Every structure is written in structure tokens, then in C-alpha cells.
PDB file of C-alpha atoms and ligand atoms in Angstrom:
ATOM      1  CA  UNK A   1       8.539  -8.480  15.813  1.00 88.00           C
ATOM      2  CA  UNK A   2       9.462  -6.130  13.122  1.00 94.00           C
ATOM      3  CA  UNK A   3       6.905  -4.355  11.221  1.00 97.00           C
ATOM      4  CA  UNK A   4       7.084  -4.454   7.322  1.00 98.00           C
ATOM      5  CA  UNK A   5       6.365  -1.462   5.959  1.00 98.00           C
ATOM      6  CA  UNK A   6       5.482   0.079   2.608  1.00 98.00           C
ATOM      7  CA  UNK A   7       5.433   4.310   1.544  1.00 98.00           C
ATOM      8  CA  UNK A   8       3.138   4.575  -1.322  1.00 98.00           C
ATOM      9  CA  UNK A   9       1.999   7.297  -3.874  1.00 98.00           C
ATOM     10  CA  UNK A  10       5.675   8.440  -4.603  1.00 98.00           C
ATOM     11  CA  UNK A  11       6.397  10.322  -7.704  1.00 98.00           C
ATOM     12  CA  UNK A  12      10.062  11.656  -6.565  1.00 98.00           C
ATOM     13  CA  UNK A  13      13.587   9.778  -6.356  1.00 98.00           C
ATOM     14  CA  UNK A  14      14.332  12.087  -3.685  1.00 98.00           C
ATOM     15  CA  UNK A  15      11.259  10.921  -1.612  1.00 98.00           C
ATOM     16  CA  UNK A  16      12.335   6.863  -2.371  1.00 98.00           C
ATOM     17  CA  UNK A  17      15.741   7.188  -1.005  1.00 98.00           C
ATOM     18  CA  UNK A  18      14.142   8.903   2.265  1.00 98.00           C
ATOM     19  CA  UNK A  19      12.173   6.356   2.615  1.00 98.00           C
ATOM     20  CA  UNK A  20      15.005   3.778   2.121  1.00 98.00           C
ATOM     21  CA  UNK A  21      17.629   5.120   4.326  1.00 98.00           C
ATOM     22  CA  UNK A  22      14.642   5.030   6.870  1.00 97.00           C
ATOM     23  CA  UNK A  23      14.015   0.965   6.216  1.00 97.00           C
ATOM     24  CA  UNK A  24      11.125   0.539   4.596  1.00 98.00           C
ATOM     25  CA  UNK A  25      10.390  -2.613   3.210  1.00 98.00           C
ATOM     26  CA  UNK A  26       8.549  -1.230   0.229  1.00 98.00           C
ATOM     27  CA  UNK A  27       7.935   1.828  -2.528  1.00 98.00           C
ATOM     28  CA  UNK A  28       4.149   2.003  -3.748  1.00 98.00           C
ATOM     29  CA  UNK A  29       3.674   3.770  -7.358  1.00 98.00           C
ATOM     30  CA  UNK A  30       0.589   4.911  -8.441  1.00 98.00           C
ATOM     31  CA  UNK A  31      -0.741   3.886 -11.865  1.00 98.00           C
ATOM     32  CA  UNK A  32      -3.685   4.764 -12.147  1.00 98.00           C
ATOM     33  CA  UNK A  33      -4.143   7.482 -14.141  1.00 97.00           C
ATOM     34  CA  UNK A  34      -6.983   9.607 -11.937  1.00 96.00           C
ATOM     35  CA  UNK A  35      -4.941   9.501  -9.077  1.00 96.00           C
ATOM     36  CA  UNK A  36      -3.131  13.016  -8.117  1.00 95.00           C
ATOM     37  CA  UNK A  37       0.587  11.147  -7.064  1.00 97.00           C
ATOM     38  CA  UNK A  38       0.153   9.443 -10.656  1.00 98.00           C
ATOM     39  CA  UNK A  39       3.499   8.125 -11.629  1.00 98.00           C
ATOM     40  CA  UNK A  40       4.118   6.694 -15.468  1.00 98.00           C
ATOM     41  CA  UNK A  41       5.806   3.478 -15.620  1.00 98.00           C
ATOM     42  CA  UNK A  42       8.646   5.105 -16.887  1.00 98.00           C
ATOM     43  CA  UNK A  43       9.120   7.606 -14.547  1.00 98.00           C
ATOM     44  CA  UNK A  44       8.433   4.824 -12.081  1.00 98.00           C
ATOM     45  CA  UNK A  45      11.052   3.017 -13.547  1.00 98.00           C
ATOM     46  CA  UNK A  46      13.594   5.552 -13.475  1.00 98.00           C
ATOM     47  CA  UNK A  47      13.505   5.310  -9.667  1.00 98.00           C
ATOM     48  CA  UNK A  48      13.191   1.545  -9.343  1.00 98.00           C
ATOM     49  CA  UNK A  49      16.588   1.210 -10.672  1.00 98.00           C
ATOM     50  CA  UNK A  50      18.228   2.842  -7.879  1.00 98.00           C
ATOM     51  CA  UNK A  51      16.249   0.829  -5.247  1.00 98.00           C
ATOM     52  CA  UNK A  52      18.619  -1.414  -3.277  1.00 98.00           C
ATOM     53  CA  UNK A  53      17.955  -5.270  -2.937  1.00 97.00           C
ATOM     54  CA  UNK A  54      15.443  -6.399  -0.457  1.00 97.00           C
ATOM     55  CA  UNK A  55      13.026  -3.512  -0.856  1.00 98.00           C
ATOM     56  CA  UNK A  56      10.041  -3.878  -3.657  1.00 98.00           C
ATOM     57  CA  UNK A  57       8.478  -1.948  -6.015  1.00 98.00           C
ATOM     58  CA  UNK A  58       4.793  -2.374  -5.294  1.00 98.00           C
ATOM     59  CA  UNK A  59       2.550  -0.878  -8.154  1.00 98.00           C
ATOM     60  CA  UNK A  60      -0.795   0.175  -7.241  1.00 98.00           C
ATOM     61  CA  UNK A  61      -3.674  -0.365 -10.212  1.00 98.00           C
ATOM     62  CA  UNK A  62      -7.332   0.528 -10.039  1.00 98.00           C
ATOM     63  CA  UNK A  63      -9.737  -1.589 -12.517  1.00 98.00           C
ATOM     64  CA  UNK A  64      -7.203  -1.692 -14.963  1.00 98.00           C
ATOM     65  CA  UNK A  65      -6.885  -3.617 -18.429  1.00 98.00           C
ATOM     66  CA  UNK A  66      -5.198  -6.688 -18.149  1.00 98.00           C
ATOM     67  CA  UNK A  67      -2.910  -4.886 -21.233  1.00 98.00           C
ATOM     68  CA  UNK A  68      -1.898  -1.927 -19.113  1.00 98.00           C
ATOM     69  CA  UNK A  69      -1.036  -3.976 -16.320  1.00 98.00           C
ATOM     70  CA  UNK A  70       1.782  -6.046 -18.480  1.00 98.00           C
ATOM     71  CA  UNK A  71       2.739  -2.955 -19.955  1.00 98.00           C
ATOM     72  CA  UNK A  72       3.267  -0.567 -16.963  1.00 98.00           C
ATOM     73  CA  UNK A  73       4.776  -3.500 -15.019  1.00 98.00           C
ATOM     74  CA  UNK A  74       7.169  -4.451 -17.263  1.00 98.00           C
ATOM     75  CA  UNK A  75       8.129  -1.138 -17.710  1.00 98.00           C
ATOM     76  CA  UNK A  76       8.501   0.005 -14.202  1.00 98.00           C
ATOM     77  CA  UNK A  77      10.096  -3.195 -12.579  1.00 98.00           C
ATOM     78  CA  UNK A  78       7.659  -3.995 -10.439  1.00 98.00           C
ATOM     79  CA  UNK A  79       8.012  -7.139  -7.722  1.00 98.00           C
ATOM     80  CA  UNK A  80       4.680  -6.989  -6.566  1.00 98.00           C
ATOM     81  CA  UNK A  81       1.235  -6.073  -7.811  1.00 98.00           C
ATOM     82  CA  UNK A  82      -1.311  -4.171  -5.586  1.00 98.00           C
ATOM     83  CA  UNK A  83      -4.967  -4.343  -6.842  1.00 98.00           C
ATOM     84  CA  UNK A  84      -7.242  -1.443  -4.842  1.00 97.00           C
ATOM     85  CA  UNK A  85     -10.347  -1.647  -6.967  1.00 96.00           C
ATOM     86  CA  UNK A  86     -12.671  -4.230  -7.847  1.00 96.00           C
ATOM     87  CA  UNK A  87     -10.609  -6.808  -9.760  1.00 98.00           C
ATOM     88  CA  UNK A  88     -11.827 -10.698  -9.583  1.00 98.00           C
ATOM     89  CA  UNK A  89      -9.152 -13.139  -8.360  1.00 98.00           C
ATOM     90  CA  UNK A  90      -8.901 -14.432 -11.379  1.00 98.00           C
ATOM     91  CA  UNK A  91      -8.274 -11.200 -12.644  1.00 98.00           C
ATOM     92  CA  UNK A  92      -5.368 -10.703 -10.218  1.00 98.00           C
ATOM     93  CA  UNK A  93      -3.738 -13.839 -10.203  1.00 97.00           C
ATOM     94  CA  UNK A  94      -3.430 -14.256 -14.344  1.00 97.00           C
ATOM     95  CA  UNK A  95      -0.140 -12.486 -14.248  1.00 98.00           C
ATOM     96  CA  UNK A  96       3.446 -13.417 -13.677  1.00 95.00           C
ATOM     97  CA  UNK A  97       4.079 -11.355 -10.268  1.00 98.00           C
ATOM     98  CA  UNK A  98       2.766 -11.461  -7.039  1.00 98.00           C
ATOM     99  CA  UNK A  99       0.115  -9.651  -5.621  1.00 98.00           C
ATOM    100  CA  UNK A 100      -1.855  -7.948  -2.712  1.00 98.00           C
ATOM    101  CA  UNK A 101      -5.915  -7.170  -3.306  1.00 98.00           C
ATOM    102  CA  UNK A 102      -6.750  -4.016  -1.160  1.00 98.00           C
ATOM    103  CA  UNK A 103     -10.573  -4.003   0.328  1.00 97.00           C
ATOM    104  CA  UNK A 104     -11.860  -1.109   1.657  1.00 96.00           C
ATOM    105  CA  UNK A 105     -13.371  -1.891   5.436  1.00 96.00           C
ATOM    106  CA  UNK A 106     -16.907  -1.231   6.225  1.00 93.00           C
ATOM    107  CA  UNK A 107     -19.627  -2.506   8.408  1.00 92.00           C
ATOM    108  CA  UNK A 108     -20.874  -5.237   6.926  1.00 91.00           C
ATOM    109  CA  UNK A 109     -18.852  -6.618   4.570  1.00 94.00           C
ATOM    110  CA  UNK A 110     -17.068 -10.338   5.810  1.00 96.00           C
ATOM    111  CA  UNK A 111     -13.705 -10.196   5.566  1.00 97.00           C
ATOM    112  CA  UNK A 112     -13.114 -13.950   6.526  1.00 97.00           C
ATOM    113  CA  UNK A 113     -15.105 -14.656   3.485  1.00 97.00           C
ATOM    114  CA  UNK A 114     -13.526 -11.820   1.025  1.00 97.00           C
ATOM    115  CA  UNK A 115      -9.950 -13.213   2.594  1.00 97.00           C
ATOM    116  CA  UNK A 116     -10.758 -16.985   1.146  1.00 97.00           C
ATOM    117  CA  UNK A 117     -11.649 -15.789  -2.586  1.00 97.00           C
ATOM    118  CA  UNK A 118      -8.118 -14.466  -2.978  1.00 97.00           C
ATOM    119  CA  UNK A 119      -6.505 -17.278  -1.629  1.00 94.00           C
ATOM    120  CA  UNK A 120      -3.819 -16.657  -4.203  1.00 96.00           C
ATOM    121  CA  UNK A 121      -3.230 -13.303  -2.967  1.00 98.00           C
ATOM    122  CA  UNK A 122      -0.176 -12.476  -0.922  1.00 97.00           C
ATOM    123  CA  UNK A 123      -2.173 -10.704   1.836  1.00 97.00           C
ATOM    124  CA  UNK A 124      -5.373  -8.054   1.990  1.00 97.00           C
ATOM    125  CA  UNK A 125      -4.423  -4.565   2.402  1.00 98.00           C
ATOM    126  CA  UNK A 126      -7.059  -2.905   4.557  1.00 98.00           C
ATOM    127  CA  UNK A 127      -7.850   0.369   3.864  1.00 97.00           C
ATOM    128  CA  UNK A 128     -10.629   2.924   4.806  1.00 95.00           C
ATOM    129  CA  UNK A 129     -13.922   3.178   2.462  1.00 92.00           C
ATOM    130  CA  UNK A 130     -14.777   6.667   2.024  1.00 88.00           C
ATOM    131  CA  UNK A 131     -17.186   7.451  -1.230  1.00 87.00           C
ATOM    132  CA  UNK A 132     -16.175   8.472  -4.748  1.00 86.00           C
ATOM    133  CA  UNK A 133     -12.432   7.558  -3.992  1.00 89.00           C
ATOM    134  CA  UNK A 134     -10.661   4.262  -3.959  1.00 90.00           C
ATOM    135  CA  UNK A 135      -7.686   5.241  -1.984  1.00 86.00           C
ATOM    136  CA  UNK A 136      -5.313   7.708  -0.611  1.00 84.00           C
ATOM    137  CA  UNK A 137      -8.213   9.341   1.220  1.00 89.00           C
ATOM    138  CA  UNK A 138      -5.813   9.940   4.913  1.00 93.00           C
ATOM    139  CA  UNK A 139      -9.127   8.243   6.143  1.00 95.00           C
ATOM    140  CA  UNK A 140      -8.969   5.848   8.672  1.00 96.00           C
ATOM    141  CA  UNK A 141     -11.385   2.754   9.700  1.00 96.00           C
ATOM    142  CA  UNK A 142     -13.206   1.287  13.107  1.00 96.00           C
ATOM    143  CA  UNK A 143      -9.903  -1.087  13.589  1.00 97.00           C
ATOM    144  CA  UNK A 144     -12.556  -3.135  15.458  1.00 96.00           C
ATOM    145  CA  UNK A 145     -13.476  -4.587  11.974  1.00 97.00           C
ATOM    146  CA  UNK A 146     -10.619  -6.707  11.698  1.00 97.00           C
ATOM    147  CA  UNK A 147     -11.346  -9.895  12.762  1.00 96.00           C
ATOM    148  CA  UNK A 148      -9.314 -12.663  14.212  1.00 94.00           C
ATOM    149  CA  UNK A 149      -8.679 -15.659  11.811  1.00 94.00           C
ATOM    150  CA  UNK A 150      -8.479 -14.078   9.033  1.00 95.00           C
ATOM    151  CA  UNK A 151      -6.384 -16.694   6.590  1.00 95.00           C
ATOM    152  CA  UNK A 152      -3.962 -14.481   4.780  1.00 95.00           C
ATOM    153  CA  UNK A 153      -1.446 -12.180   5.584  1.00 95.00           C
ATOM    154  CA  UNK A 154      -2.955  -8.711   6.285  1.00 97.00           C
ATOM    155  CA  UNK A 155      -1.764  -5.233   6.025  1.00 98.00           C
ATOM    156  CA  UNK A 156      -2.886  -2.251   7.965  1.00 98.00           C
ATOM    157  CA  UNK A 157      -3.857   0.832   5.794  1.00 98.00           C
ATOM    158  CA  UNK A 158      -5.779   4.328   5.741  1.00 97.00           C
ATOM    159  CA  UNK A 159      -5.060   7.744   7.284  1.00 97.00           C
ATOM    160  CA  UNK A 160      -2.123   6.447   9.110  1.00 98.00           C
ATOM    161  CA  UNK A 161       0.377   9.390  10.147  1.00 97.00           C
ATOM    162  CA  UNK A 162       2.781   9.909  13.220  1.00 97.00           C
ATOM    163  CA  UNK A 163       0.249  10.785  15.990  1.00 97.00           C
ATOM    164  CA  UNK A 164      -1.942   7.625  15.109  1.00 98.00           C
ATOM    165  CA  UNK A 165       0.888   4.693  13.757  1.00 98.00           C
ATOM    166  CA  UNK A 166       1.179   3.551  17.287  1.00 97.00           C
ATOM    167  CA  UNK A 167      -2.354   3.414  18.689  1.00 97.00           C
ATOM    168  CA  UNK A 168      -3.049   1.782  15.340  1.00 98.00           C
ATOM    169  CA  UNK A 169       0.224  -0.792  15.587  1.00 97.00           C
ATOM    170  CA  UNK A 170      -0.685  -1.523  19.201  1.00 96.00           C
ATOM    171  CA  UNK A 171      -4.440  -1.934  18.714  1.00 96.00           C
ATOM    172  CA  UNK A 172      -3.918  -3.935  15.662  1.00 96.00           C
ATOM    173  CA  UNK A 173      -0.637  -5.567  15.693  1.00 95.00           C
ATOM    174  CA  UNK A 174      -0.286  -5.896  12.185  1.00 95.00           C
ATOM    175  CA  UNK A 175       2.286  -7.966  10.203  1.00 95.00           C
ATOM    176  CA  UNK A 176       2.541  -4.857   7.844  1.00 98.00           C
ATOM    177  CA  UNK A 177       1.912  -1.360   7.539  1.00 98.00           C
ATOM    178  CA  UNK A 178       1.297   0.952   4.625  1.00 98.00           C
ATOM    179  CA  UNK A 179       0.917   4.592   4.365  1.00 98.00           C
ATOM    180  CA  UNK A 180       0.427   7.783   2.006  1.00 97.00           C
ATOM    181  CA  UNK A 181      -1.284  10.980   2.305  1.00 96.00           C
ATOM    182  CA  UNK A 182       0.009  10.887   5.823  1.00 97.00           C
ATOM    183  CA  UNK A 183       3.888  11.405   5.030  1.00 98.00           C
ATOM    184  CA  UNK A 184       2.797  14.264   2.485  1.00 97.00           C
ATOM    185  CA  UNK A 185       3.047  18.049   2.384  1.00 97.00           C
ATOM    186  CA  UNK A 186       1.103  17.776  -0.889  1.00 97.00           C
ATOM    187  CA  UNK A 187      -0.161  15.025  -3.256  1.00 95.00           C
ATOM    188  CA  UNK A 188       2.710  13.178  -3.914  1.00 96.00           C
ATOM    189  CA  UNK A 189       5.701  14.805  -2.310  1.00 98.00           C
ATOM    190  CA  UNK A 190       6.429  13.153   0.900  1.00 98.00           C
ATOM    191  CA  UNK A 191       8.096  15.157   3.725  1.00 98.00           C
ATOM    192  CA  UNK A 192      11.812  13.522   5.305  1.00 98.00           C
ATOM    193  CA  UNK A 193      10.378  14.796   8.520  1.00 98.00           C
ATOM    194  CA  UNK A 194       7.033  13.376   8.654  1.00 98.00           C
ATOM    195  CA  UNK A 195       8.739   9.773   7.298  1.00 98.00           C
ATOM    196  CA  UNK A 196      11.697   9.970  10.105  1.00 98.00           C
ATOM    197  CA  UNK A 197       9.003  10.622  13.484  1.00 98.00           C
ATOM    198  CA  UNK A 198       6.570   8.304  11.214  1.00 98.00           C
ATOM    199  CA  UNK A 199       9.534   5.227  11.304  1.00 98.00           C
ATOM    200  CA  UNK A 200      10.333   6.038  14.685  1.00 97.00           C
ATOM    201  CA  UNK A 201       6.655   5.171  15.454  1.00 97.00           C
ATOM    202  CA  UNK A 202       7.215   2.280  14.102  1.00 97.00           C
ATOM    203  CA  UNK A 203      10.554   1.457  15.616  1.00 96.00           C
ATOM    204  CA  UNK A 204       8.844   2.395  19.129  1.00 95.00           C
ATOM    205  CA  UNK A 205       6.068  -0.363  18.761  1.00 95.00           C
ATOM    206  CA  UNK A 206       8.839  -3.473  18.076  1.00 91.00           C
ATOM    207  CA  UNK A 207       9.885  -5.737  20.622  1.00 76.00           C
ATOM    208  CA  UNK A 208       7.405  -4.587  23.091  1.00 70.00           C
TER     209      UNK A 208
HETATM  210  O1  LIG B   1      -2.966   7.417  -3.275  1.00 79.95           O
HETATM  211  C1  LIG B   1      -3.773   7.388  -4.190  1.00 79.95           C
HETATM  212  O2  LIG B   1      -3.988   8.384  -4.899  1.00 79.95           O
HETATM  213  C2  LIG B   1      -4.510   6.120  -4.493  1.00 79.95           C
HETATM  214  C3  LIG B   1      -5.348   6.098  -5.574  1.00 79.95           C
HETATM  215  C4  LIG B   1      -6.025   4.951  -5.898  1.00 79.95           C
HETATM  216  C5  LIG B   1      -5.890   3.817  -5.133  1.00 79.95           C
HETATM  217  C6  LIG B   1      -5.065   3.822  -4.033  1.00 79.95           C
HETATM  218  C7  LIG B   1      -4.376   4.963  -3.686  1.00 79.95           C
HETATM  219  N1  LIG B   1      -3.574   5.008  -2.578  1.00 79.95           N
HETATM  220  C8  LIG B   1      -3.516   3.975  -1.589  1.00 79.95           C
HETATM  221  O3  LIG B   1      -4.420   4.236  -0.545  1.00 79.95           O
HETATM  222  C9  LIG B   1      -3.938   3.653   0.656  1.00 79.95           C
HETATM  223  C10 LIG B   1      -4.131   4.578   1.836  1.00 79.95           C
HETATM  224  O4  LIG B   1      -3.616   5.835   1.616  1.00 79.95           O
HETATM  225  P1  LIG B   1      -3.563   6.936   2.798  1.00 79.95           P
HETATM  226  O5  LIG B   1      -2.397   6.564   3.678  1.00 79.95           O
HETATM  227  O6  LIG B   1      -4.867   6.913   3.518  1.00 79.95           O
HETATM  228  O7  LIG B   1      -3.319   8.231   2.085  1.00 79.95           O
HETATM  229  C11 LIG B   1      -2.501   3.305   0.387  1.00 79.95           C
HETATM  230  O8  LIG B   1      -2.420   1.899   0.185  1.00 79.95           O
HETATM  231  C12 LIG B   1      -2.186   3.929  -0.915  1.00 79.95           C
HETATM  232  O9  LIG B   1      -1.379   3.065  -1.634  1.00 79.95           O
END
């Protein structure tokens, strides 16, 4: 089966049209305002435009206003909403796009359960917990903690980068993959290098 996949924290044109010519299925923009690959809506917007059909601009909010949310998503063109703090579903499902909650995995919390209060999510993005930060960390998590049955869509995320994409695709098998920090050479700037062996990963784990 083919793996979806999305390249998030870019800031650079340059670094989106990489990532196209590679296949990805999605561009993540940062906007949050804390973050270090920061985008503005505008700038985000800038690159959107040159995005050919079938691939999505996903923006990526922490705890934001519900007013910064219209604004910046309006303004950027985004298809798809990603939610990677501690937003309430009805928080995240009172606006006119789509979107993905993120949930940073740890022992203990019950993902079945966390999965059926955002039942009006597109899918949980799993990412890695680490403290202080909400994401981008390059950290990954015990893939153990994924359980079977889980009712939506989920998407595999956290310190994901060539030498681990296909230990993590094959111990996971996951619908959809997302990654960051680990196509970088600095906060940001993604490499064409690290996204090329990165897809071929990718490539190497479908249809087997
Ligand atoms: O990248 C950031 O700076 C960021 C800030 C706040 C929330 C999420 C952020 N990034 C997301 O984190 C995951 C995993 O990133 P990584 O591959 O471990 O670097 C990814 O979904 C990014 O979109």
C-alpha cells in the first residue's frame, strides 16, 4: 500500500517543491509563533500558491485563539488543520476545514479512549512527548504504544529520519507518515538529500 506522507516545519519555497517532486502527499507550516521553523500565514501563503493539486497545505497550531486560527488559515490556504496542543474537540471541530489532533505518546495515557473524543477528527498524529516542547523534538516513542483498534485513521510521527523510516514503517505499518527535524540541516531548512534517501525509505517499504 502506499504510504501518505506529510514534510512539516517548512519556511522555504525551495524546500516545498523538493518535497513535491519527491511525492509527498502533504506541506506542514508552522504557526505557532514560539516555534523556530515559524512561518506567517503570508509567507505560508506565498508558497501554497505554487503547490500542485492533490497535495495539502496542513497548518500546524499550538493552543491557539479560535481568531488566529480563521485568520492565519484564510490567509495561508490551508486544506487541513493540525492541532498539536491541548485543544478540546469542540475546539477543533468549530471551523470550516478539516483536521488532525496530534497526542503526544506516553505510558499511560489510552489512546483508544483519546481516539473516540475526536471522533470528528480526520486521524491522530502520534508524536513523541518529551517535556517543555510540544513538537518538532526529532524524538521518537516506544512504537509498542500503539495499540490495535484504534478507530481513526492514525499517523506515525516523532524523530523519524532515513536510518529509522523503515524499522518504524515496518514495525508500525502506518497509513501515514509525517516528519520534520529529521529532513533538516537547521530549524527549518530541509536538506534535498536527506528528503530523496528519506522517500526512498519510504518507497522501499510499499508493496512488500
Ligand atoms: O516543528 C515544530 O517546531 C513544532 C512546534 C510545535 C508543534 C509541532 C511542531 N512540529 C511537529 O512535530 C512533529 C514531529 O517533528 P519531528 O519530526 O520529531 O521533528 C511533526 O508533526 C511536526 O509537524
Amino acid at each position: 500500500m502506499r504510504i501518505r506522507v506529510k514534510i512539516c516545519g517548512i519556511t522555504r519555497l525551495e524546500d516545498a517543491m523538493t518535497a513535491v517532486h519527491h511525492g509527498v502527499d502533504a506541506i506542514g507550516f508552522i504557526l505557532w509563533p514560539q516555534s523556530e521553523r515559524y512561518i506567517s500565514p503570508e509567507e505560508a501563503g506565498q508558497i501554497v500558491r505554487y503547490l500542485p493539486p492533490f497535495v495539502q497545505a496542513v497548518g500546524v497550531f499550538v493552543n491557539p485563539d479560535k481568531s488566529w486560527v480563521e485568520v492565519a488559515s484564510a490567509a495561508a490556504g490551508l486544506d487541513l488543520l493540525q492541532f498539536h496542543g491541548d485543544e478540546s474537540p469542540d475546539f477543533c471541530s468549530q471551523f470550516h476545514l478539516p483536521y488532525i489532533k496530534a497526542v503526544r505518546v506516553r505510558d499511560g495515557l489510552d489512546l483508544l479512549q483519546y481516539a473516540q473524543c475526536y471522533e470528528g477528527s480526520k486521524g491522530l498524529l502520534l508524536d513523541a512527548y518529551a517535556e517543555g516542547k510540544p513538537g518538532g523534538t526529532g524524538h521518537i516513542f516506544d512504537w509498542k504504544l500503539i495499540p490495535s483498534g484504534l478507530s481513526l485513521p492514525w499517523i506515525l510521527s516523532g524523530g523519524l529520519h532515513s536510518d529509522n523510516v523503515v524499522d518504524a514503517i515496518e514495525q508500525t505499518r502506518p497509513l501515514a507518515i509525517d516528519v520534520s527535524s529529521g529532513v533538516e540541516i537547521a530549524n527549518g531548512i530541509k536538506d534535498a538529500d536527506k528528503i530523496s534517501v528519506f522517500m526512498q525509505g519510504v518507497r522501499s517499504c510499499e508493496n512488500v
